[in-house]
PDB file of C-alpha atoms in Angstrom:
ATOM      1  CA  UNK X 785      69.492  -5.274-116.236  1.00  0.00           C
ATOM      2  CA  UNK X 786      72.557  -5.323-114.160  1.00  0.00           C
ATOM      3  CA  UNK X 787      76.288  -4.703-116.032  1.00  0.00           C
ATOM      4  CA  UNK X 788      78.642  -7.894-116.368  1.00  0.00           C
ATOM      5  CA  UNK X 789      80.991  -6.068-113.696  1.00  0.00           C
ATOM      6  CA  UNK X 790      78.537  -5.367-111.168  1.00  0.00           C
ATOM      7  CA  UNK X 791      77.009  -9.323-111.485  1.00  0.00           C
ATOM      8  CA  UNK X 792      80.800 -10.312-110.870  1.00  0.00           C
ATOM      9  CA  UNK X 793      80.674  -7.752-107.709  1.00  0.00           C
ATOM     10  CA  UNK X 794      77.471  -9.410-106.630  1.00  0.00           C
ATOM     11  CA  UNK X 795      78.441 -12.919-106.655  1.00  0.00           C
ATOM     12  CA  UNK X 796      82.239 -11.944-105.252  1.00  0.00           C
ATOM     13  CA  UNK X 797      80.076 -10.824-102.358  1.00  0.00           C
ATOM     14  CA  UNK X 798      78.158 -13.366-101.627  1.00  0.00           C
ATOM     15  CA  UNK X 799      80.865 -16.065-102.111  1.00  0.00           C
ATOM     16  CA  UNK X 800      82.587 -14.668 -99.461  1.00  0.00           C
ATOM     17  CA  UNK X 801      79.860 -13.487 -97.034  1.00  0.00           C
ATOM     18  CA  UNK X 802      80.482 -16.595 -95.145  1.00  0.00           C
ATOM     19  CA  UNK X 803      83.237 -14.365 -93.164  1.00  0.00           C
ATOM     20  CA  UNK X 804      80.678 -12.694 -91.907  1.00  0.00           C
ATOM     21  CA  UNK X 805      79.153 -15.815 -90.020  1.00  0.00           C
ATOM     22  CA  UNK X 806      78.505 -15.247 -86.548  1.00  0.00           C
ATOM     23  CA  UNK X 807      78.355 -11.810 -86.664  1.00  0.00           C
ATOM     24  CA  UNK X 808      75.571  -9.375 -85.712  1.00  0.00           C
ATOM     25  CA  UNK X 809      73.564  -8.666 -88.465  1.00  0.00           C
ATOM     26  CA  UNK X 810      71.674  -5.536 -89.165  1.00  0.00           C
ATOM     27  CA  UNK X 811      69.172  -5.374 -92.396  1.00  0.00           C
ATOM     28  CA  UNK X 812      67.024  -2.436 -93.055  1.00  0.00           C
ATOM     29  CA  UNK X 813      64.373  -2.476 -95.953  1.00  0.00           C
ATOM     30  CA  UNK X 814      62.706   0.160 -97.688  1.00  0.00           C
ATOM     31  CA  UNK X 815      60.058   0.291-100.043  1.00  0.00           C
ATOM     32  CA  UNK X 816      59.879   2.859-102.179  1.00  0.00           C
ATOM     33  CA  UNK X 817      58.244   4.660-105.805  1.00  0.00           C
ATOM     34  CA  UNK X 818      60.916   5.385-107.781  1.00  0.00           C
ATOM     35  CA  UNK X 819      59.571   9.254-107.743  1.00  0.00           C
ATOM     36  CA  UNK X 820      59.914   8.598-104.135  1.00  0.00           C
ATOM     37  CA  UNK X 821      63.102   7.276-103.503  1.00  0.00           C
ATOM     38  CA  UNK X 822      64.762  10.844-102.212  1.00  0.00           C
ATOM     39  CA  UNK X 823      62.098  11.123 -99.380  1.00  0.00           C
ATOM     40  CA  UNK X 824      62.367   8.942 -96.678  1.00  0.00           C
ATOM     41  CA  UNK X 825      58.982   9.844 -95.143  1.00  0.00           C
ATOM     42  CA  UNK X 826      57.017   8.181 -98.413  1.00  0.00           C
ATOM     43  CA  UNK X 827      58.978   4.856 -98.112  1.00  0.00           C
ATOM     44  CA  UNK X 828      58.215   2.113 -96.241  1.00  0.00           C
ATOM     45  CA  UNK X 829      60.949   1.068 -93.472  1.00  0.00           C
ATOM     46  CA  UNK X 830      61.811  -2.101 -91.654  1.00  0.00           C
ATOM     47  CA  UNK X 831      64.852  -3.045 -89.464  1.00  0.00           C
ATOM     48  CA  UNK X 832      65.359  -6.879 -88.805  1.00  0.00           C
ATOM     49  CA  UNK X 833      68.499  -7.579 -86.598  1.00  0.00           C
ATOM     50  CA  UNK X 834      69.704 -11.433 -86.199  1.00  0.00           C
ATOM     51  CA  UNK X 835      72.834 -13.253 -85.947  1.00  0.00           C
ATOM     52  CA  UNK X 836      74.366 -14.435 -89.484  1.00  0.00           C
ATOM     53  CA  UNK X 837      74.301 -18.102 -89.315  1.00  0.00           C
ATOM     54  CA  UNK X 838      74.274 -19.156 -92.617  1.00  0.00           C
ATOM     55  CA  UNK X 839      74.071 -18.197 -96.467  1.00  0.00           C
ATOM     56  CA  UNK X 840      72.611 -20.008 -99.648  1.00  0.00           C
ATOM     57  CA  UNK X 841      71.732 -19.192-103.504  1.00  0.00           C
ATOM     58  CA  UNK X 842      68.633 -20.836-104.683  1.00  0.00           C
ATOM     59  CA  UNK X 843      68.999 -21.502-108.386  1.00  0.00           C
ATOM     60  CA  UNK X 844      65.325 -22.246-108.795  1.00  0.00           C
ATOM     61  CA  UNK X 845      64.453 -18.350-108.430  1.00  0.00           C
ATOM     62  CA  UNK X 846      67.347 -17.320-108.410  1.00  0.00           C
ATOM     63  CA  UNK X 847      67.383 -15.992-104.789  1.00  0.00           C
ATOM     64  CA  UNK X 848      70.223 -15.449-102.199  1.00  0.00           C
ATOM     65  CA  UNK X 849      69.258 -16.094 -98.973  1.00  0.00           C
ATOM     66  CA  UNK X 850      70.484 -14.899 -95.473  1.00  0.00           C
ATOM     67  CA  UNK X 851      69.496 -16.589 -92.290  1.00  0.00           C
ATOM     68  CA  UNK X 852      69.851 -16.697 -88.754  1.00  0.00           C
ATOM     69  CA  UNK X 853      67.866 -17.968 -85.229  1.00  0.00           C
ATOM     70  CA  UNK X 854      64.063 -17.272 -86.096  1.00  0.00           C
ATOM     71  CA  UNK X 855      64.816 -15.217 -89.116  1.00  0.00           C
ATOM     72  CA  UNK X 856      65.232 -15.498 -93.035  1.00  0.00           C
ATOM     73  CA  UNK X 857      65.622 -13.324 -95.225  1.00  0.00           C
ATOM     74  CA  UNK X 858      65.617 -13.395 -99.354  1.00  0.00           C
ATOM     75  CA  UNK X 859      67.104 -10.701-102.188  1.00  0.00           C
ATOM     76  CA  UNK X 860      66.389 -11.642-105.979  1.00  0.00           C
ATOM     77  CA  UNK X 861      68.795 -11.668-107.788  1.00  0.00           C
ATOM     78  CA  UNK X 862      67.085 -11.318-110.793  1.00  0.00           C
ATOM     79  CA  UNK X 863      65.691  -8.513-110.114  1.00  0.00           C
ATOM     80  CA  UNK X 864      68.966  -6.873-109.076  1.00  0.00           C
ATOM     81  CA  UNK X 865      69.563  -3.655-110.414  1.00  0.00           C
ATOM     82  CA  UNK X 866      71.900  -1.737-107.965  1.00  0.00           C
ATOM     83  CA  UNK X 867      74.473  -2.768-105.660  1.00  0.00           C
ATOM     84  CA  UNK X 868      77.069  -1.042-103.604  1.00  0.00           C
ATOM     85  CA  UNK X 869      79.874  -1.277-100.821  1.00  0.00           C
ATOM     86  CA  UNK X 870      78.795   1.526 -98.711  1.00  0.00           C
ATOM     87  CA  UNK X 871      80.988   1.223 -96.022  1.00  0.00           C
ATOM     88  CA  UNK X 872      83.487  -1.630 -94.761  1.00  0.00           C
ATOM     89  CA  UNK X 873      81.004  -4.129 -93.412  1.00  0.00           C
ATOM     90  CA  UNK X 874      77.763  -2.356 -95.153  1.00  0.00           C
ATOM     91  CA  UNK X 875      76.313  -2.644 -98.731  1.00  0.00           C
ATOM     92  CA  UNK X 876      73.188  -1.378 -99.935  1.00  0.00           C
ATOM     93  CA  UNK X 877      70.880  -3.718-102.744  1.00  0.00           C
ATOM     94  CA  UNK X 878      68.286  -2.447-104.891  1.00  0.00           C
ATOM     95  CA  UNK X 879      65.662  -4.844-106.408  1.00  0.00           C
ATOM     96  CA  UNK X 880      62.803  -3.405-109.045  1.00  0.00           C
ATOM     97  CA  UNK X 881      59.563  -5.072-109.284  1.00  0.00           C
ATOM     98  CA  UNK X 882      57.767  -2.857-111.135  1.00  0.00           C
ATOM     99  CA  UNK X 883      58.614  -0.199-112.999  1.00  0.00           C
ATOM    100  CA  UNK X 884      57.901   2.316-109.935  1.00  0.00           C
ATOM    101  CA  UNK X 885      58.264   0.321-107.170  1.00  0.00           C
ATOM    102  CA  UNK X 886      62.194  -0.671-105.687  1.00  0.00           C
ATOM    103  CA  UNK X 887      63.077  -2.166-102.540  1.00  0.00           C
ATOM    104  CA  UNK X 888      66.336  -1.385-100.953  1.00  0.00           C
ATOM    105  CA  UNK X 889      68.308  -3.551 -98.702  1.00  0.00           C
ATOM    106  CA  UNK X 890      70.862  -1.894 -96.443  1.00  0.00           C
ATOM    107  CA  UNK X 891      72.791  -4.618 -95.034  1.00  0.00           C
ATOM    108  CA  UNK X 892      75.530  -3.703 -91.951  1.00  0.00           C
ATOM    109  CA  UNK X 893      77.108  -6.634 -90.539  1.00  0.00           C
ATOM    110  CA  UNK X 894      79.250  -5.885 -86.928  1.00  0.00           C
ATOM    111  CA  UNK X 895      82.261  -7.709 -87.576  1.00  0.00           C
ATOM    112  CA  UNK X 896      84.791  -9.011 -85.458  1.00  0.00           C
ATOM    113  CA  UNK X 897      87.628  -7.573 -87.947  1.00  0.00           C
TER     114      UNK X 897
END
């Protein structure tokens, strides 16, 4: 379970990640045991790259959603447990869906600011 002050982080980001429309976006996705999660070589990797068209929050599930040309993209946020601002335009999201397994969402957006 997430704090009160990171949910308020969470949803400040995504009710302004309309800005971001437009923009190149980058989204790489690891899965990962939690005994794992230091070594990159016993995760599982992807890296999607679109163009940020538009956002949404899907109450039933309580998803958000990202989604450009020929590509969508989904992060529970119930299942939330991490989330950070690692760099101007990049964040990093952790979801747990098991007790051992996590999946991390890096998400770097090339902004035009």
């Amino acid at each position: 379970m997430i704090s009160q002050e990171l949910r308020e982080e969470i949803l400040l980001f995504f009710e302004n990640i309309s800005k971001y429309y437009g923009c190149k976006t980058e989204i790489v996705e690891g899965l990962h045991l939690k005994h794992q999660a230091e070594d990159a070589q016993k995760s599982t990797w992807n890296l999607s790259e679109f163009t940020l068209a538009r956002s949404a929050y899907r109450n039933t599930g309580e998803h958000f959603m990202l989604e450009g040309e020929k590509m969508y993209y989904e992060i529970s946020a119930a299942k939330l447990v991490d989330f950070k601002q690692t760099k101007r335009h990049s964040y990093e999201l952790v979801e747990q869906y098991s007790e051992e397994v996590f999946r991390m969402t890096k998400l770097r957006f090339h902004s035009k600011y």
